[in-house]
Structures are given as structure tokens and as C-alpha cells.
Amino acid sequence: MKTRFWLKTHKANKAGKAPISLRLTLNGTAEVSTHIRVLPSEWGGHDAKIITSTAAAVTYNKSLDILAAKATLTAAQLEMLPDRTGPVTAAEIARAMRPKKIVLPTPSTPEPTLTDLLTTALHTAYGAGNEGTLTSYGASLKVWTKWPASQGLLLTGLTASVTAAFAGWLKQHYAPTSRATMLAGLNALLKHAAPAHPATFAGLAKGCKTQRKQRKSVKRDTIDELFSCENLTPAQTLARDVFMTQYYLHGSRVGAILELRKEQIDLTAGRVRFTTHKSTRYKDVAIPSRLRPVLEKYMDSAGPLLFPYLPADYFKLDKSTKFKEKDNARATLGNALYRLSERVGLPVRLHSHIARHTAALRAYEKTKDLRVPQQMLGHASIAETAGYIASLSTDELDSAVASVYED
């Protein structure tokens, strides 16, 4: 008996796929359908095999071999029947094979590992968001992949004992603050990947001595001193001007000030309209008289940006490169502010966020209304603003308490 697979291109469907048929030759010819359809470009006519190297093609080719072997076996079984009176024909073999529907194995898609799910959640939920969060959570995921037991772990295998074992491994290799950050990042990713999953990474950072940032502010006298100080280096002068711009533009985040463009400053109307750093909302701020000479000083400089910390083509860069450039700019600014603090002899080491805390505290001191600094800072919750106001410096607290007991 001869067997031969052939592609019936004249019976192609609308998608262009044609059926593969098994042709039997034994005392005549007959055909048996394989129930497999492929594109003509995927079929090797000479070899009578699917020529692509995909997983489905490999499985289907094995199925064709099995079907050919089944035809040979069926012919042998028919010949051995006790009531056999004549020769076995191809049509008889085809009829014997047709009653049983041929079920071909389909290539199964392997269940994604937990690492795959967390990676998908990272790029789906945070890929278009804040680059800092994406980088931080990406670092947490990278540490997870370093844990030997994470390799090949499925979501169904993530139990409370597994997360506890991972936390124990972290304790051996990373500092407490880093452990807390990594566990928080993985827990956020898991919430996106499998919201209903009972096991989480939450609560495993208990005992980690996390370092809370001390919210500092400077006195009004310090602001005056910064404005009037002389003999500064160009880098210190530029850092001082950025700090002052932050302070007078409603305590804006340093990222928004570094991205401030000259076209957003209208000196004639006396207003600055720009986007905040963490949202697409616009701030429309009146220029205080004390800030105007600072802005005027940089309006004639080269480039579209007011302050020359970022490259001129900054807004044409991709997201990741922009983040790196801004991160480098923050580091340069922070170093200059530190040197400025030493030069002026300030009791507090200046950093850019102090301008934000100081603006919030001064606004509350003048108005005694938390809603004012809340609107200035752009906080969604007034509780967050209260955290800024509650953190008085030691000198300010001593002065305030002393005034309580004065006659």
C-alpha cells in the first residue's frame, strides 16, 4: 500500500488555508481527511510535510506520521479478518478509518510563571506612568528573579510559606530598608497580576527599620539670607535660583521647575503657567515681585528651558532617557545646594524638597487654613498636607512652645 499526503488548494477557505488529505493507493485510490488546514506557503509539496518550524507545525507533522501508520495497521487488520474473501482496497481502508473521528493533539500553551505575570503587570500598569515607579518596581522584580526558588514558580504555587521563605532570603542578603521597598513593590505588582490571590507580600516587612524622611523647612530669615548672599560660585547661584523658583511658585516639585520652559513665562502679564510634575494639571501662578528678577536673568539664555540643567533636546528624548537626564540633573542640583548650605553656614542641609515644605508651612502660618497649602502643593488629600505642616523644625517648635507660656 502507498500513502501520500497532499494539499487540496482548490478547497482553500476564506483565510487561504487548504486541507491536508491522506491519499491511499491499494487496489484503487481513496482519501482520508486529516482535519488539518495550512497556508500553501507552509506546505512542502515534495516532502509532503509542513515546512514551518513552529510548535504547531511540529505537532501536526507528528500527527501526519501517526495517521499514515494507522492506515498501514488498518490494512493489515483487514487482511487478517477470518471472513476475508478478496483483496483489501484503499476504499475499504478509508471506510474503516472514517467512523472514528481523528482527534489531533493541539499544541498546548504552557501556564505562565509568576515571574511572567509580574513582568506583564509591571509594563501594563506602570509602563506609561511615572518612570521612577517603573524603575523602582522593576528593581524589585529583578531581585525576585535572583531568588533561586522563583524559577518556574507558578501562581498556584505561591503560598504564605513561599512568600515567608522569600522574605527570609531577603533578610540574609539585603538591608532592612531595601527589603521593605522590594516587598512593597512586589506586592503592588501582585495586586495587578492576581487581585484575588490569597498570598501576598504584604506584612512581611515587619521588623524592618525603615528610614522615615525628616520633613524640614527653613525660616523666613534664611530665605532672605539666601537672596542676599554674595560671592557664590556659578553652580551655587544657579542652584539658589532654582530653589527660590520652587519656593515662590507655590512650592513646586523640582522636576517641574527643571522642565520649566521660557514660553510658559509671561513677564508682561506677570504669570507662569506650567504642568505639575506628577500629573497633567496646570498651575497658573502670579509672579511675585521678588521672583521676577530671578526669572528675567535667565530669559535671554540659550535653549528653550529656563534653567540649563537639562539638554536642549530634552523633550525629544524617549521616556527612559528623559528620566536618566532628570535624575542626573537632580544630583547635580543637590550637590550644589549642599555646597551652598556650607557656604552660607545654614544649620540645615538644603535640598530641593525643603523649598516645598517651607512654602507649605509659611502658607499655613499666614492663613491658618490647611486648604491653602493643599491647593498650592496640589495634594489630593488634606491629610498629606497636614503631614507637611506638622513637621516643624526644633527651633520653630521651641519658639512656638515658649510663646505659649509668655505672660
PDB file of N, CA and C in Angstrom, residues 293-368:
ATOM      1  N   PRO A 293      13.044  89.282  39.126  1.00  0.00           N
ATOM      2  CA  PRO A 293      14.427  89.447  38.649  1.00  0.00           C
ATOM      3  C   PRO A 293      15.155  88.116  38.434  1.00  0.00           C
ATOM      4  N   VAL A 294      14.765  87.087  39.187  1.00  0.00           N
ATOM      5  CA  VAL A 294      15.378  85.773  39.004  1.00  0.00           C
ATOM      6  C   VAL A 294      14.993  85.210  37.643  1.00  0.00           C
ATOM      7  N   LEU A 295      13.713  85.309  37.289  1.00  0.00           N
ATOM      8  CA  LEU A 295      13.249  84.791  36.001  1.00  0.00           C
ATOM      9  C   LEU A 295      13.827  85.593  34.847  1.00  0.00           C
ATOM     10  N   GLU A 296      13.878  86.914  34.992  1.00  0.00           N
ATOM     11  CA  GLU A 296      14.392  87.778  33.923  1.00  0.00           C
ATOM     12  C   GLU A 296      15.846  87.467  33.594  1.00  0.00           C
ATOM     13  N   LYS A 297      16.590  87.055  34.614  1.00  0.00           N
ATOM     14  CA  LYS A 297      18.015  86.787  34.436  1.00  0.00           C
ATOM     15  C   LYS A 297      18.284  85.654  33.445  1.00  0.00           C
ATOM     16  N   TYR A 298      17.337  84.695  33.372  1.00  0.00           N
ATOM     17  CA  TYR A 298      17.567  83.509  32.540  1.00  0.00           C
ATOM     18  C   TYR A 298      16.747  83.519  31.241  1.00  0.00           C
ATOM     19  N   MET A 299      15.896  84.534  31.058  1.00  0.00           N
ATOM     20  CA  MET A 299      15.032  84.546  29.874  1.00  0.00           C
ATOM     21  C   MET A 299      15.816  84.709  28.570  1.00  0.00           C
ATOM     22  N   ASP A 300      16.994  85.342  28.624  1.00  0.00           N
ATOM     23  CA  ASP A 300      17.773  85.579  27.403  1.00  0.00           C
ATOM     24  C   ASP A 300      18.831  84.508  27.158  1.00  0.00           C
ATOM     25  N   SER A 301      18.853  83.489  28.009  1.00  0.00           N
ATOM     26  CA  SER A 301      19.858  82.430  27.818  1.00  0.00           C
ATOM     27  C   SER A 301      19.468  81.544  26.639  1.00  0.00           C
ATOM     28  N   ALA A 302      20.430  80.750  26.163  1.00  0.00           N
ATOM     29  CA  ALA A 302      20.184  79.867  25.015  1.00  0.00           C
ATOM     30  C   ALA A 302      19.334  78.669  25.435  1.00  0.00           C
ATOM     31  N   GLY A 303      18.578  78.151  24.459  1.00  0.00           N
ATOM     32  CA  GLY A 303      17.787  76.956  24.721  1.00  0.00           C
ATOM     33  C   GLY A 303      16.371  77.279  25.160  1.00  0.00           C
ATOM     34  N   PRO A 304      15.463  76.309  25.046  1.00  0.00           N
ATOM     35  CA  PRO A 304      14.060  76.547  25.400  1.00  0.00           C
ATOM     36  C   PRO A 304      13.781  76.478  26.899  1.00  0.00           C
ATOM     37  N   LEU A 305      14.666  75.833  27.660  1.00  0.00           N
ATOM     38  CA  LEU A 305      14.452  75.675  29.096  1.00  0.00           C
ATOM     39  C   LEU A 305      14.975  76.883  29.850  1.00  0.00           C
ATOM     40  N   LEU A 306      14.288  77.197  30.952  1.00  0.00           N
ATOM     41  CA  LEU A 306      14.700  78.369  31.729  1.00  0.00           C
ATOM     42  C   LEU A 306      16.038  78.122  32.401  1.00  0.00           C
ATOM     43  N   PHE A 307      16.168  76.981  33.072  1.00  0.00           N
ATOM     44  CA  PHE A 307      17.404  76.663  33.785  1.00  0.00           C
ATOM     45  C   PHE A 307      18.190  75.599  33.016  1.00  0.00           C
ATOM     46  N   PRO A 308      19.487  75.800  32.824  1.00  0.00           N
ATOM     47  CA  PRO A 308      20.278  74.920  31.943  1.00  0.00           C
ATOM     48  C   PRO A 308      20.774  73.646  32.628  1.00  0.00           C
ATOM     49  N   TYR A 309      19.877  72.917  33.250  1.00  0.00           N
ATOM     50  CA  TYR A 309      20.262  71.641  33.862  1.00  0.00           C
ATOM     51  C   TYR A 309      20.016  70.467  32.906  1.00  0.00           C
ATOM     52  N   LEU A 310      19.006  70.581  32.067  1.00  0.00           N
ATOM     53  CA  LEU A 310      18.643  69.510  31.147  1.00  0.00           C
ATOM     54  C   LEU A 310      19.095  69.862  29.734  1.00  0.00           C
ATOM     55  N   PRO A 311      19.346  68.862  28.876  1.00  0.00           N
ATOM     56  CA  PRO A 311      19.769  69.157  27.496  1.00  0.00           C
ATOM     57  C   PRO A 311      18.688  69.887  26.715  1.00  0.00           C
ATOM     58  N   ALA A 312      19.105  70.635  25.701  1.00  0.00           N
ATOM     59  CA  ALA A 312      18.163  71.446  24.918  1.00  0.00           C
ATOM     60  C   ALA A 312      17.127  70.582  24.210  1.00  0.00           C
ATOM     61  N   ASP A 313      17.507  69.362  23.810  1.00  0.00           N
ATOM     62  CA  ASP A 313      16.567  68.475  23.109  1.00  0.00           C
ATOM     63  C   ASP A 313      15.863  67.523  24.077  1.00  0.00           C
ATOM     64  N   TYR A 314      15.751  67.927  25.321  1.00  0.00           N
ATOM     65  CA  TYR A 314      15.192  67.062  26.373  1.00  0.00           C
ATOM     66  C   TYR A 314      13.814  66.507  26.018  1.00  0.00           C
ATOM     67  N   PHE A 315      12.946  67.343  25.480  1.00  0.00           N
ATOM     68  CA  PHE A 315      11.568  66.920  25.213  1.00  0.00           C
ATOM     69  C   PHE A 315      11.455  66.024  23.979  1.00  0.00           C
ATOM     70  N   LYS A 316      12.536  65.854  23.243  1.00  0.00           N
ATOM     71  CA  LYS A 316      12.532  64.952  22.097  1.00  0.00           C
ATOM     72  C   LYS A 316      13.072  63.563  22.461  1.00  0.00           C
ATOM     73  N   LEU A 317      13.574  63.421  23.679  1.00  0.00           N
ATOM     74  CA  LEU A 317      14.156  62.153  24.106  1.00  0.00           C
ATOM     75  C   LEU A 317      13.073  61.156  24.459  1.00  0.00           C
ATOM     76  N   ASP A 318      13.414  59.859  24.449  1.00  0.00           N
ATOM     77  CA  ASP A 318      12.449  58.852  24.886  1.00  0.00           C
ATOM     78  C   ASP A 318      12.307  58.903  26.397  1.00  0.00           C
ATOM     79  N   LYS A 319      11.295  58.228  26.888  1.00  0.00           N
ATOM     80  CA  LYS A 319      10.924  58.334  28.301  1.00  0.00           C
ATOM     81  C   LYS A 319      12.054  57.922  29.236  1.00  0.00           C
ATOM     82  N   SER A 320      12.704  56.810  28.926  1.00  0.00           N
ATOM     83  CA  SER A 320      13.761  56.300  29.789  1.00  0.00           C
ATOM     84  C   SER A 320      14.954  57.250  29.833  1.00  0.00           C
ATOM     85  N   THR A 321      15.327  57.789  28.682  1.00  0.00           N
ATOM     86  CA  THR A 321      16.463  58.721  28.632  1.00  0.00           C
ATOM     87  C   THR A 321      16.134  60.015  29.369  1.00  0.00           C
ATOM     88  N   LYS A 322      14.907  60.486  29.232  1.00  0.00           N
ATOM     89  CA  LYS A 322      14.485  61.695  29.959  1.00  0.00           C
ATOM     90  C   LYS A 322      14.599  61.486  31.461  1.00  0.00           C
ATOM     91  N   PHE A 323      14.205  60.310  31.918  1.00  0.00           N
ATOM     92  CA  PHE A 323      14.283  60.024  33.353  1.00  0.00           C
ATOM     93  C   PHE A 323      15.742  60.074  33.832  1.00  0.00           C
ATOM     94  N   LYS A 324      16.643  59.483  33.057  1.00  0.00           N
ATOM     95  CA  LYS A 324      18.052  59.470  33.443  1.00  0.00           C
ATOM     96  C   LYS A 324      18.629  60.877  33.447  1.00  0.00           C
ATOM     97  N   GLU A 325      18.272  61.663  32.443  1.00  0.00           N
ATOM     98  CA  GLU A 325      18.761  63.038  32.381  1.00  0.00           C
ATOM     99  C   GLU A 325      18.264  63.861  33.567  1.00  0.00           C
ATOM    100  N   LYS A 326      16.999  63.678  33.907  1.00  0.00           N
ATOM    101  CA  LYS A 326      16.445  64.431  35.034  1.00  0.00           C
ATOM    102  C   LYS A 326      17.058  63.967  36.354  1.00  0.00           C
ATOM    103  N   ASP A 327      17.307  62.661  36.462  1.00  0.00           N
ATOM    104  CA  ASP A 327      17.928  62.118  37.666  1.00  0.00           C
ATOM    105  C   ASP A 327      19.333  62.694  37.845  1.00  0.00           C
ATOM    106  N   ASN A 328      20.074  62.791  36.755  1.00  0.00           N
ATOM    107  CA  ASN A 328      21.416  63.392  36.821  1.00  0.00           C
ATOM    108  C   ASN A 328      21.337  64.868  37.183  1.00  0.00           C
ATOM    109  N   ALA A 329      20.328  65.557  36.645  1.00  0.00           N
ATOM    110  CA  ALA A 329      20.165  66.976  36.949  1.00  0.00           C
ATOM    111  C   ALA A 329      19.848  67.181  38.432  1.00  0.00           C
ATOM    112  N   ARG A 330      19.008  66.321  38.979  1.00  0.00           N
ATOM    113  CA  ARG A 330      18.692  66.415  40.417  1.00  0.00           C
ATOM    114  C   ARG A 330      19.953  66.223  41.256  1.00  0.00           C
ATOM    115  N   ALA A 331      20.779  65.265  40.868  1.00  0.00           N
ATOM    116  CA  ALA A 331      22.005  65.009  41.620  1.00  0.00           C
ATOM    117  C   ALA A 331      22.945  66.210  41.565  1.00  0.00           C
ATOM    118  N   THR A 332      23.066  66.809  40.391  1.00  0.00           N
ATOM    119  CA  THR A 332      23.915  67.995  40.240  1.00  0.00           C
ATOM    120  C   THR A 332      23.381  69.149  41.082  1.00  0.00           C
ATOM    121  N   LEU A 333      22.065  69.344  41.028  1.00  0.00           N
ATOM    122  CA  LEU A 333      21.440  70.405  41.820  1.00  0.00           C
ATOM    123  C   LEU A 333      21.609  70.144  43.309  1.00  0.00           C
ATOM    124  N   GLY A 334      21.402  68.904  43.737  1.00  0.00           N
ATOM    125  CA  GLY A 334      21.521  68.567  45.152  1.00  0.00           C
ATOM    126  C   GLY A 334      22.917  68.804  45.683  1.00  0.00           C
ATOM    127  N   ASN A 335      23.933  68.482  44.898  1.00  0.00           N
ATOM    128  CA  ASN A 335      25.313  68.713  45.326  1.00  0.00           C
ATOM    129  C   ASN A 335      25.597  70.207  45.465  1.00  0.00           C
ATOM    130  N   ALA A 336      25.069  70.993  44.517  1.00  0.00           N
ATOM    131  CA  ALA A 336      25.284  72.447  44.581  1.00  0.00           C
ATOM    132  C   ALA A 336      24.565  73.062  45.780  1.00  0.00           C
ATOM    133  N   LEU A 337      23.372  72.563  46.096  1.00  0.00           N
ATOM    134  CA  LEU A 337      22.649  73.079  47.264  1.00  0.00           C
ATOM    135  C   LEU A 337      23.378  72.733  48.562  1.00  0.00           C
ATOM    136  N   TYR A 338      23.991  71.545  48.592  1.00  0.00           N
ATOM    137  CA  TYR A 338      24.756  71.164  49.780  1.00  0.00           C
ATOM    138  C   TYR A 338      25.950  72.105  49.974  1.00  0.00           C
ATOM    139  N   ARG A 339      26.654  72.405  48.875  1.00  0.00           N
ATOM    140  CA  ARG A 339      27.781  73.330  48.960  1.00  0.00           C
ATOM    141  C   ARG A 339      27.308  74.728  49.350  1.00  0.00           C
ATOM    142  N   LEU A 340      26.123  75.098  48.856  1.00  0.00           N
ATOM    143  CA  LEU A 340      25.555  76.398  49.210  1.00  0.00           C
ATOM    144  C   LEU A 340      25.254  76.462  50.705  1.00  0.00           C
ATOM    145  N   SER A 341      24.741  75.376  51.251  1.00  0.00           N
ATOM    146  CA  SER A 341      24.444  75.334  52.688  1.00  0.00           C
ATOM    147  C   SER A 341      25.713  75.552  53.501  1.00  0.00           C
ATOM    148  N   GLU A 342      26.816  74.923  53.082  1.00  0.00           N
ATOM    149  CA  GLU A 342      28.084  75.092  53.792  1.00  0.00           C
ATOM    150  C   GLU A 342      28.617  76.514  53.653  1.00  0.00           C
ATOM    151  N   ARG A 343      28.438  77.059  52.454  1.00  0.00           N
ATOM    152  CA  ARG A 343      28.961  78.411  52.177  1.00  0.00           C
ATOM    153  C   ARG A 343      28.262  79.456  53.037  1.00  0.00           C
ATOM    154  N   VAL A 344      26.936  79.325  53.140  1.00  0.00           N
ATOM    155  CA  VAL A 344      26.154  80.310  53.902  1.00  0.00           C
ATOM    156  C   VAL A 344      26.185  79.999  55.397  1.00  0.00           C
ATOM    157  N   GLY A 345      26.512  78.747  55.739  1.00  0.00           N
ATOM    158  CA  GLY A 345      26.543  78.357  57.151  1.00  0.00           C
ATOM    159  C   GLY A 345      25.172  78.053  57.707  1.00  0.00           C
ATOM    160  N   LEU A 346      24.316  77.430  56.902  1.00  0.00           N
ATOM    161  CA  LEU A 346      22.971  77.107  57.354  1.00  0.00           C
ATOM    162  C   LEU A 346      22.983  75.914  58.311  1.00  0.00           C
ATOM    163  N   PRO A 347      22.126  75.909  59.326  1.00  0.00           N
ATOM    164  CA  PRO A 347      22.054  74.772  60.243  1.00  0.00           C
ATOM    165  C   PRO A 347      21.418  73.540  59.593  1.00  0.00           C
ATOM    166  N   VAL A 348      20.684  73.757  58.486  1.00  0.00           N
ATOM    167  CA  VAL A 348      20.004  72.677  57.778  1.00  0.00           C
ATOM    168  C   VAL A 348      20.663  72.493  56.419  1.00  0.00           C
ATOM    169  N   ARG A 349      20.936  71.246  56.065  1.00  0.00           N
ATOM    170  CA  ARG A 349      21.475  70.976  54.738  1.00  0.00           C
ATOM    171  C   ARG A 349      20.352  71.121  53.713  1.00  0.00           C
ATOM    172  N   LEU A 350      20.526  72.043  52.793  1.00  0.00           N
ATOM    173  CA  LEU A 350      19.472  72.307  51.826  1.00  0.00           C
ATOM    174  C   LEU A 350      19.335  71.161  50.823  1.00  0.00           C
ATOM    175  N   HIS A 351      18.109  70.828  50.494  1.00  0.00           N
ATOM    176  CA  HIS A 351      17.812  70.005  49.330  1.00  0.00           C
ATOM    177  C   HIS A 351      16.540  70.560  48.711  1.00  0.00           C
ATOM    178  N   SER A 352      16.258  70.171  47.484  1.00  0.00           N
ATOM    179  CA  SER A 352      15.207  70.834  46.712  1.00  0.00           C
ATOM    180  C   SER A 352      13.832  70.738  47.380  1.00  0.00           C
ATOM    181  N   HIS A 353      13.532  69.617  48.074  1.00  0.00           N
ATOM    182  CA  HIS A 353      12.186  69.458  48.626  1.00  0.00           C
ATOM    183  C   HIS A 353      11.941  70.356  49.832  1.00  0.00           C
ATOM    184  N   ILE A 354      13.017  70.889  50.425  1.00  0.00           N
ATOM    185  CA  ILE A 354      12.836  71.816  51.545  1.00  0.00           C
ATOM    186  C   ILE A 354      12.066  73.047  51.093  1.00  0.00           C
ATOM    187  N   ALA A 355      12.261  73.471  49.846  1.00  0.00           N
ATOM    188  CA  ALA A 355      11.509  74.620  49.332  1.00  0.00           C
ATOM    189  C   ALA A 355      10.016  74.331  49.355  1.00  0.00           C
ATOM    190  N   ARG A 356       9.643  73.107  49.069  1.00  0.00           N
ATOM    191  CA  ARG A 356       8.227  72.708  49.059  1.00  0.00           C
ATOM    192  C   ARG A 356       7.655  72.708  50.474  1.00  0.00           C
ATOM    193  N   HIS A 357       8.406  72.134  51.423  1.00  0.00           N
ATOM    194  CA  HIS A 357       7.929  72.108  52.805  1.00  0.00           C
ATOM    195  C   HIS A 357       7.835  73.519  53.388  1.00  0.00           C
ATOM    196  N   THR A 358       8.821  74.343  53.058  1.00  0.00           N
ATOM    197  CA  THR A 358       8.834  75.709  53.590  1.00  0.00           C
ATOM    198  C   THR A 358       7.648  76.514  53.069  1.00  0.00           C
ATOM    199  N   ALA A 359       7.355  76.391  51.769  1.00  0.00           N
ATOM    200  CA  ALA A 359       6.220  77.122  51.195  1.00  0.00           C
ATOM    201  C   ALA A 359       4.915  76.691  51.849  1.00  0.00           C
ATOM    202  N   ALA A 360       4.766  75.395  52.112  1.00  0.00           N
ATOM    203  CA  ALA A 360       3.542  74.900  52.743  1.00  0.00           C
ATOM    204  C   ALA A 360       3.401  75.442  54.160  1.00  0.00           C
ATOM    205  N   LEU A 361       4.488  75.412  54.917  1.00  0.00           N
ATOM    206  CA  LEU A 361       4.434  75.875  56.309  1.00  0.00           C
ATOM    207  C   LEU A 361       4.171  77.374  56.387  1.00  0.00           C
ATOM    208  N   ARG A 362       4.827  78.143  55.523  1.00  0.00           N
ATOM    209  CA  ARG A 362       4.613  79.598  55.559  1.00  0.00           C
ATOM    210  C   ARG A 362       3.171  79.948  55.165  1.00  0.00           C
ATOM    211  N   ALA A 363       2.608  79.227  54.213  1.00  0.00           N
ATOM    212  CA  ALA A 363       1.224  79.487  53.813  1.00  0.00           C
ATOM    213  C   ALA A 363       0.265  79.204  54.963  1.00  0.00           C
ATOM    214  N   TYR A 364       0.514  78.157  55.703  1.00  0.00           N
ATOM    215  CA  TYR A 364      -0.370  77.824  56.823  1.00  0.00           C
ATOM    216  C   TYR A 364      -0.207  78.831  57.965  1.00  0.00           C
ATOM    217  N   GLU A 365       1.039  79.255  58.196  1.00  0.00           N
ATOM    218  CA  GLU A 365       1.265  80.239  59.257  1.00  0.00           C
ATOM    219  C   GLU A 365       0.495  81.525  58.996  1.00  0.00           C
ATOM    220  N   LYS A 366       0.404  81.928  57.732  1.00  0.00           N
ATOM    221  CA  LYS A 366      -0.273  83.174  57.388  1.00  0.00           C
ATOM    222  C   LYS A 366      -1.791  83.034  57.386  1.00  0.00           C
ATOM    223  N   THR A 367      -2.313  81.890  56.979  1.00  0.00           N
ATOM    224  CA  THR A 367      -3.758  81.740  56.777  1.00  0.00           C
ATOM    225  C   THR A 367      -4.452  80.889  57.837  1.00  0.00           C
ATOM    226  N   LYS A 368      -3.692  79.986  58.488  1.00  0.00           N
ATOM    227  CA  LYS A 368      -4.260  79.020  59.444  1.00  0.00           C
ATOM    228  C   LYS A 368      -5.355  78.168  58.790  1.00  0.00           C
TER     229      LYS A 368
END
